GROMACS .gro file of C-alpha atoms in nm:
model
  221
    1UNK     CA    1  -1.932  -2.229  -0.608
    2UNK     CA    2  -1.831  -2.005  -0.317
    3UNK     CA    3  -2.061  -2.172  -0.064
    4UNK     CA    4  -1.814  -2.457  -0.017
    5UNK     CA    5  -1.487  -2.302  -0.148
    6UNK     CA    6  -1.366  -2.654  -0.230
    7UNK     CA    7  -1.056  -2.524  -0.408
    8UNK     CA    8  -0.955  -2.308  -0.113
    9UNK     CA    9  -1.025  -1.965   0.027
   10UNK     CA   10  -1.321  -1.870   0.243
   11UNK     CA   11  -1.677  -1.987   0.184
   12UNK     CA   12  -1.929  -1.716   0.099
   13UNK     CA   13  -2.278  -1.681  -0.044
   14UNK     CA   14  -2.467  -1.416  -0.235
   15UNK     CA   15  -2.676  -1.233   0.025
   16UNK     CA   16  -2.819  -0.963  -0.202
   17UNK     CA   17  -2.859  -0.960  -0.579
   18UNK     CA   18  -2.979  -0.627  -0.726
   19UNK     CA   19  -3.097  -0.596  -1.089
   20UNK     CA   20  -2.817  -0.716  -1.322
   21UNK     CA   21  -2.770  -0.377  -1.487
   22UNK     CA   22  -2.647  -0.236  -1.155
   23UNK     CA   23  -2.338  -0.455  -1.189
   24UNK     CA   24  -2.278  -0.565  -0.831
   25UNK     CA   25  -2.350  -0.836  -0.574
   26UNK     CA   26  -2.339  -0.853  -0.197
   27UNK     CA   27  -2.147  -1.151  -0.054
   28UNK     CA   28  -2.183  -1.277   0.303
   29UNK     CA   29  -1.909  -1.468   0.485
   30UNK     CA   30  -1.844  -1.519   0.858
   31UNK     CA   31  -2.116  -1.266   0.938
   32UNK     CA   32  -1.947  -0.994   0.728
   33UNK     CA   33  -2.072  -0.854   0.398
   34UNK     CA   34  -1.862  -0.749   0.099
   35UNK     CA   35  -1.965  -0.583  -0.225
   36UNK     CA   36  -1.842  -0.723  -0.557
   37UNK     CA   37  -1.848  -0.427  -0.797
   38UNK     CA   38  -1.787  -0.376  -1.168
   39UNK     CA   39  -1.978  -0.676  -1.299
   40UNK     CA   40  -2.114  -0.700  -1.653
   41UNK     CA   41  -2.327  -0.554  -1.803
   42UNK     CA   42  -2.224  -0.249  -1.598
   43UNK     CA   43  -1.886  -0.089  -1.660
   44UNK     CA   44  -1.570  -0.233  -1.508
   45UNK     CA   45  -1.432  -0.096  -1.183
   46UNK     CA   46  -1.165   0.173  -1.196
   47UNK     CA   47  -0.815   0.049  -1.279
   48UNK     CA   48  -0.567   0.033  -0.992
   49UNK     CA   49  -0.213   0.166  -1.018
   50UNK     CA   50   0.013  -0.124  -0.920
   51UNK     CA   51   0.387  -0.057  -0.955
   52UNK     CA   52   0.481  -0.374  -0.762
   53UNK     CA   53   0.411  -0.723  -0.901
   54UNK     CA   54   0.459  -1.066  -0.745
   55UNK     CA   55   0.428  -1.425  -0.862
   56UNK     CA   56   0.436  -1.380  -1.239
   57UNK     CA   57   0.671  -1.601  -1.441
   58UNK     CA   58   0.792  -1.309  -1.646
   59UNK     CA   59   0.890  -0.968  -1.517
   60UNK     CA   60   0.605  -0.790  -1.691
   61UNK     CA   61   0.269  -0.827  -1.518
   62UNK     CA   62  -0.045  -0.812  -1.735
   63UNK     CA   63  -0.186  -0.470  -1.809
   64UNK     CA   64  -0.505  -0.321  -1.957
   65UNK     CA   65  -0.724  -0.548  -1.745
   66UNK     CA   66  -1.097  -0.513  -1.680
   67UNK     CA   67  -1.129  -0.486  -1.305
   68UNK     CA   68  -1.388  -0.587  -1.048
   69UNK     CA   69  -1.368  -0.465  -0.688
   70UNK     CA   70  -1.427  -0.668  -0.372
   71UNK     CA   71  -1.475  -0.418  -0.090
   72UNK     CA   72  -1.610  -0.430   0.266
   73UNK     CA   73  -1.981  -0.356   0.287
   74UNK     CA   74  -2.100  -0.024   0.419
   75UNK     CA   75  -2.152  -0.143   0.778
   76UNK     CA   76  -1.789  -0.259   0.810
   77UNK     CA   77  -1.618  -0.012   0.575
   78UNK     CA   78  -1.476   0.178   0.871
   79UNK     CA   79  -1.297  -0.137   0.986
   80UNK     CA   80  -1.142  -0.225   0.651
   81UNK     CA   81  -0.797  -0.258   0.810
   82UNK     CA   82  -0.906  -0.485   1.096
   83UNK     CA   83  -0.754  -0.831   1.062
   84UNK     CA   84  -1.083  -1.028   1.083
   85UNK     CA   85  -1.222  -0.817   0.798
   86UNK     CA   86  -0.906  -0.842   0.586
   87UNK     CA   87  -0.872  -1.217   0.642
   88UNK     CA   88  -1.230  -1.277   0.530
   89UNK     CA   89  -1.194  -1.039   0.235
   90UNK     CA   90  -0.875  -1.198   0.099
   91UNK     CA   91  -1.013  -1.547   0.165
   92UNK     CA   92  -1.314  -1.472  -0.056
   93UNK     CA   93  -1.082  -1.319  -0.316
   94UNK     CA   94  -0.865  -1.634  -0.311
   95UNK     CA   95  -1.170  -1.852  -0.380
   96UNK     CA   96  -1.273  -1.625  -0.667
   97UNK     CA   97  -0.920  -1.624  -0.809
   98UNK     CA   98  -0.912  -2.003  -0.819
   99UNK     CA   99  -1.265  -2.057  -0.949
  100UNK     CA  100  -1.287  -1.785  -1.215
  101UNK     CA  101  -1.066  -1.691  -1.514
  102UNK     CA  102  -0.883  -1.421  -1.319
  103UNK     CA  103  -0.568  -1.276  -1.479
  104UNK     CA  104  -0.432  -1.090  -1.174
  105UNK     CA  105  -0.524  -0.980  -0.822
  106UNK     CA  106  -0.452  -0.622  -0.714
  107UNK     CA  107  -0.419  -0.492  -0.357
  108UNK     CA  108  -0.473  -0.120  -0.378
  109UNK     CA  109  -0.329   0.003  -0.047
  110UNK     CA  110   0.009  -0.155  -0.130
  111UNK     CA  111   0.004  -0.087  -0.504
  112UNK     CA  112   0.060  -0.457  -0.579
  113UNK     CA  113  -0.047  -0.692  -0.857
  114UNK     CA  114  -0.028  -1.067  -0.798
  115UNK     CA  115  -0.054  -1.379  -1.012
  116UNK     CA  116  -0.381  -1.547  -0.902
  117UNK     CA  117  -0.236  -1.883  -0.792
  118UNK     CA  118   0.044  -1.704  -0.607
  119UNK     CA  119  -0.212  -1.483  -0.434
  120UNK     CA  120  -0.430  -1.779  -0.334
  121UNK     CA  121  -0.130  -1.975  -0.206
  122UNK     CA  122   0.013  -1.702   0.018
  123UNK     CA  123  -0.332  -1.604   0.146
  124UNK     CA  124  -0.438  -1.958   0.232
  125UNK     CA  125  -0.104  -2.020   0.403
  126UNK     CA  126  -0.164  -1.708   0.616
  127UNK     CA  127  -0.522  -1.809   0.697
  128UNK     CA  128  -0.391  -2.148   0.809
  129UNK     CA  129  -0.154  -1.985   1.059
  130UNK     CA  130   0.147  -1.918   0.838
  131UNK     CA  131   0.336  -1.597   0.771
  132UNK     CA  132   0.162  -1.275   0.669
  133UNK     CA  133   0.184  -1.220   0.288
  134UNK     CA  134   0.431  -0.931   0.305
  135UNK     CA  135   0.502  -0.962  -0.069
  136UNK     CA  136   0.148  -0.890  -0.179
  137UNK     CA  137  -0.063  -0.735   0.097
  138UNK     CA  138   0.228  -0.498   0.146
  139UNK     CA  139   0.506  -0.407  -0.094
  140UNK     CA  140   0.875  -0.404  -0.005
  141UNK     CA  141   1.099  -0.159  -0.188
  142UNK     CA  142   1.478  -0.139  -0.168
  143UNK     CA  143   1.635   0.204  -0.134
  144UNK     CA  144   1.955   0.314  -0.304
  145UNK     CA  145   2.138   0.254   0.025
  146UNK     CA  146   2.007  -0.102   0.057
  147UNK     CA  147   1.740  -0.023   0.316
  148UNK     CA  148   1.397  -0.186   0.277
  149UNK     CA  149   1.077   0.014   0.315
  150UNK     CA  150   0.717  -0.103   0.324
  151UNK     CA  151   0.414   0.033   0.140
  152UNK     CA  152   0.069  -0.062   0.265
  153UNK     CA  153   0.162  -0.181   0.615
  154UNK     CA  154  -0.017   0.123   0.755
  155UNK     CA  155  -0.351  -0.033   0.657
  156UNK     CA  156  -0.291  -0.300   0.921
  157UNK     CA  157  -0.107  -0.121   1.202
  158UNK     CA  158  -0.124   0.249   1.112
  159UNK     CA  159   0.252   0.263   1.051
  160UNK     CA  160   0.505   0.192   0.776
  161UNK     CA  161   0.843   0.030   0.842
  162UNK     CA  162   1.199   0.088   0.720
  163UNK     CA  163   1.476  -0.164   0.782
  164UNK     CA  164   1.825  -0.014   0.781
  165UNK     CA  165   2.083  -0.149   0.538
  166UNK     CA  166   2.382  -0.364   0.631
  167UNK     CA  167   2.706  -0.335   0.436
  168UNK     CA  168   2.758  -0.627   0.199
  169UNK     CA  169   2.421  -0.788   0.266
  170UNK     CA  170   2.265  -0.948  -0.046
  171UNK     CA  171   1.935  -0.779  -0.138
  172UNK     CA  172   1.750  -1.113  -0.116
  173UNK     CA  173   1.862  -1.156   0.246
  174UNK     CA  174   1.747  -0.804   0.334
  175UNK     CA  175   1.404  -0.876   0.181
  176UNK     CA  176   1.374  -1.202   0.377
  177UNK     CA  177   1.450  -1.017   0.699
  178UNK     CA  178   1.200  -0.743   0.615
  179UNK     CA  179   0.933  -1.009   0.552
  180UNK     CA  180   1.002  -1.149   0.898
  181UNK     CA  181   0.970  -0.803   1.055
  182UNK     CA  182   0.643  -0.728   0.873
  183UNK     CA  183   0.497  -1.058   0.992
  184UNK     CA  184   0.598  -0.973   1.349
  185UNK     CA  185   0.442  -0.626   1.331
  186UNK     CA  186   0.112  -0.750   1.185
  187UNK     CA  187   0.089  -1.019   1.454
  188UNK     CA  188   0.167  -0.776   1.738
  189UNK     CA  189  -0.002  -0.457   1.619
  190UNK     CA  190   0.092  -0.091   1.635
  191UNK     CA  191   0.432  -0.017   1.789
  192UNK     CA  192   0.421   0.250   2.061
  193UNK     CA  193   0.763   0.208   2.221
  194UNK     CA  194   1.102   0.061   2.124
  195UNK     CA  195   1.106  -0.317   2.115
  196UNK     CA  196   1.355  -0.592   2.038
  197UNK     CA  197   1.266  -0.842   1.766
  198UNK     CA  198   1.438  -1.178   1.754
  199UNK     CA  199   1.597  -1.250   1.418
  200UNK     CA  200   1.862  -1.480   1.273
  201UNK     CA  201   2.206  -1.326   1.301
  202UNK     CA  202   2.117  -1.099   1.591
  203UNK     CA  203   1.821  -0.919   1.740
  204UNK     CA  204   1.673  -0.606   1.584
  205UNK     CA  205   1.558  -0.287   1.755
  206UNK     CA  206   1.226  -0.151   1.628
  207UNK     CA  207   1.161   0.210   1.722
  208UNK     CA  208   0.851   0.415   1.641
  209UNK     CA  209   0.906   0.766   1.513
  210UNK     CA  210   0.808   1.048   1.746
  211UNK     CA  211   0.624   1.216   1.460
  212UNK     CA  212   0.446   1.066   1.165
  213UNK     CA  213   0.366   0.698   1.118
  214UNK     CA  214   0.706   0.536   1.073
  215UNK     CA  215   0.889   0.248   1.241
  216UNK     CA  216   1.267   0.241   1.212
  217UNK     CA  217   1.428  -0.100   1.247
  218UNK     CA  218   1.795  -0.102   1.344
  219UNK     CA  219   2.041  -0.390   1.343
  220UNK     CA  220   2.162  -0.529   1.673
  221UNK     CA  221   2.520  -0.466   1.781
   0.00000   0.00000   0.00000
């Protein structure tokens, strides 16, 4: 099934199969190994807290799910945030989500839960050269002042981002702009000095905090 990934995602094969009662498999793809944990007859993987949901038709995402984990193998666990590792990991997950009766896909570092077809679509678009899945592999939360803050971006660049509010700006427009900024930051990596980012309606100034792991994004004049 995964060797060809005909429905999408990244091709993979089982590279190690322990006794079934251990409840896990090792998958190999692009020279990287990942462990699929929580398989029957062993107990399910631990549930993930996911306050942010994307792609579901109704507001309420499914709950009380039995989880399996797809995690980087031991030899690459230290590089779990490296883009080649993440791209392979989510590509395998997209293939699994399309081939199996999956109810939802969780991304733990962002606290997100995604509808499987939505997850596969945004991941495969990213793998094909499209925008980074900011609404899924990160979460975007609006503050009471209209600012937009990320959760989970630090897994990719070691920093989180906050986009300042603009008076009278519709929340949907602020989210779209934040998505654009997240894509830029993932493509360009950790920010070490102030930088201008081109954006519709005027350039932005992205400035790393002197302490902590925060990027402040200000509107152009």
